[in-house]
Amino acid sequence: MGANNEAVWGWHVAPANGTNQRAPLAFLIHGGPQSSWYDAWGSGWNFQSYSAQGYAVIAINFHGSDSYGQNFTDS
C-alpha cells in the first residue's frame, strides 16, 4: 500500500538462475516527478540485465508516477 492507503503497482523480476535462494536486491527508483516504469526495453535500467547477473529486481510506480490517471499522478 502506498500513500492514502491506496494500492501502488510495480515490477518484480526474479533472478534468472531460477533458484529459490536468497539473492541481492536491486530496488530501482525512476526519475520524474512524472514518469513510470513501463513494459518496455530500457538500456539504462533494464530489469533483465540485473536478473541475468543474479539480482532480484523491485521497481515500484509510487504516487506521482504517470500512466495511472491524473489523480494518482497528483497524489
PDB file of C-alpha atoms in Angstrom:
ATOM      1  CA  MET A   1       0.000   0.000   0.000  1.00  0.00           C
ATOM      2  CA  GLY A   2       1.113   3.490  -0.789  1.00  0.00           C
ATOM      3  CA  ALA A   3       0.142   6.927   0.423  1.00  0.00           C
ATOM      4  CA  ASN A   4      -3.513   7.396   1.366  1.00  0.00           C
ATOM      5  CA  ASN A   5      -3.693   3.610   1.840  1.00  0.00           C
ATOM      6  CA  GLU A   6      -4.021   3.189  -1.936  1.00  0.00           C
ATOM      7  CA  ALA A   7      -2.549   0.342  -3.958  1.00  0.00           C
ATOM      8  CA  VAL A   8       0.609   1.050  -5.917  1.00  0.00           C
ATOM      9  CA  TRP A   9       1.943  -1.052  -8.775  1.00  0.00           C
ATOM     10  CA  GLY A  10       5.357  -2.122  -9.825  1.00  0.00           C
ATOM     11  CA  TRP A  11       7.551  -4.876 -11.142  1.00  0.00           C
ATOM     12  CA  HIS A  12       9.246  -7.860  -9.547  1.00  0.00           C
ATOM     13  CA  VAL A  13      11.756  -9.807 -11.610  1.00  0.00           C
ATOM     14  CA  ALA A  14      13.336 -12.888 -10.065  1.00  0.00           C
ATOM     15  CA  PRO A  15      16.993 -13.750 -10.647  1.00  0.00           C
ATOM     16  CA  ALA A  16      17.456 -15.599 -13.926  1.00  0.00           C
ATOM     17  CA  ASN A  17      19.277 -18.504 -12.249  1.00  0.00           C
ATOM     18  CA  GLY A  18      15.879 -19.884 -11.198  1.00  0.00           C
ATOM     19  CA  THR A  19      16.816 -20.795  -7.640  1.00  0.00           C
ATOM     20  CA  ASN A  20      14.737 -20.113  -4.555  1.00  0.00           C
ATOM     21  CA  GLN A  21      17.799 -18.999  -2.602  1.00  0.00           C
ATOM     22  CA  ARG A  22      18.291 -15.504  -1.263  1.00  0.00           C
ATOM     23  CA  ALA A  23      19.555 -13.024  -3.818  1.00  0.00           C
ATOM     24  CA  PRO A  24      20.800  -9.435  -3.708  1.00  0.00           C
ATOM     25  CA  LEU A  25      18.038  -6.919  -4.383  1.00  0.00           C
ATOM     26  CA  ALA A  26      18.113  -4.081  -6.892  1.00  0.00           C
ATOM     27  CA  PHE A  27      15.438  -1.611  -5.721  1.00  0.00           C
ATOM     28  CA  LEU A  28      15.072   0.721  -8.693  1.00  0.00           C
ATOM     29  CA  ILE A  29      13.531   4.187  -8.405  1.00  0.00           C
ATOM     30  CA  HIS A  30      12.533   6.026 -11.588  1.00  0.00           C
ATOM     31  CA  GLY A  31      13.077   9.713 -12.167  1.00  0.00           C
ATOM     32  CA  GLY A  32      10.352  12.200 -12.522  1.00  0.00           C
ATOM     33  CA  PRO A  33       8.451  13.621 -10.893  1.00  0.00           C
ATOM     34  CA  GLN A  34       6.099  12.364 -13.591  1.00  0.00           C
ATOM     35  CA  SER A  35       7.463   9.146 -15.039  1.00  0.00           C
ATOM     36  CA  SER A  36       6.817   5.397 -14.698  1.00  0.00           C
ATOM     37  CA  TRP A  37       8.360   2.001 -15.129  1.00  0.00           C
ATOM     38  CA  TYR A  38       6.894   0.681 -18.377  1.00  0.00           C
ATOM     39  CA  ASP A  39       6.680  -2.727 -20.007  1.00  0.00           C
ATOM     40  CA  ALA A  40       9.391  -1.819 -22.494  1.00  0.00           C
ATOM     41  CA  TRP A  41      13.095  -2.308 -23.141  1.00  0.00           C
ATOM     42  CA  GLY A  42      15.268   0.239 -21.408  1.00  0.00           C
ATOM     43  CA  SER A  43      19.004   0.484 -21.915  1.00  0.00           C
ATOM     44  CA  GLY A  44      19.659   2.418 -18.705  1.00  0.00           C
ATOM     45  CA  TRP A  45      17.706   0.380 -16.171  1.00  0.00           C
ATOM     46  CA  ASN A  46      16.985  -2.925 -17.837  1.00  0.00           C
ATOM     47  CA  PHE A  47      15.412  -5.334 -15.341  1.00  0.00           C
ATOM     48  CA  GLN A  48      16.510  -8.426 -17.268  1.00  0.00           C
ATOM     49  CA  SER A  49      20.137  -7.272 -17.209  1.00  0.00           C
ATOM     50  CA  TYR A  50      20.025  -7.175 -13.414  1.00  0.00           C
ATOM     51  CA  SER A  51      18.248 -10.526 -13.315  1.00  0.00           C
ATOM     52  CA  ALA A  52      20.886 -12.129 -15.543  1.00  0.00           C
ATOM     53  CA  GLN A  53      23.540 -11.064 -13.023  1.00  0.00           C
ATOM     54  CA  GLY A  54      21.714 -12.815 -10.168  1.00  0.00           C
ATOM     55  CA  TYR A  55      19.742  -9.892  -8.749  1.00  0.00           C
ATOM     56  CA  ALA A  56      16.091  -9.811  -7.779  1.00  0.00           C
ATOM     57  CA  VAL A  57      14.519  -6.572  -9.017  1.00  0.00           C
ATOM     58  CA  ILE A  58      11.790  -4.449  -7.424  1.00  0.00           C
ATOM     59  CA  ALA A  59      10.657  -1.313  -9.263  1.00  0.00           C
ATOM     60  CA  ILE A  60       7.632   0.485  -7.805  1.00  0.00           C
ATOM     61  CA  ASN A  61       5.476   3.047  -9.577  1.00  0.00           C
ATOM     62  CA  PHE A  62       4.964   5.201  -6.487  1.00  0.00           C
ATOM     63  CA  HIS A  63       2.468   8.055  -6.115  1.00  0.00           C
ATOM     64  CA  GLY A  64       3.286  10.772  -8.608  1.00  0.00           C
ATOM     65  CA  SER A  65       4.017   8.251 -11.366  1.00  0.00           C
ATOM     66  CA  ASP A  66       2.183   8.716 -14.628  1.00  0.00           C
ATOM     67  CA  SER A  67       0.112   6.142 -16.567  1.00  0.00           C
ATOM     68  CA  TYR A  68      -2.381   5.586 -13.725  1.00  0.00           C
ATOM     69  CA  GLY A  69      -4.553   8.648 -14.223  1.00  0.00           C
ATOM     70  CA  GLN A  70      -4.108  12.276 -13.262  1.00  0.00           C
ATOM     71  CA  ASN A  71      -5.424  11.812  -9.700  1.00  0.00           C
ATOM     72  CA  PHE A  72      -2.684   9.246  -8.997  1.00  0.00           C
ATOM     73  CA  THR A  73      -0.047  11.488 -10.573  1.00  0.00           C
ATOM     74  CA  ASP A  74      -1.208  14.440  -8.477  1.00  0.00           C
ATOM     75  CA  SER A  75      -1.389  12.462  -5.214  1.00  0.00           C
TER      76      SER A  75
END
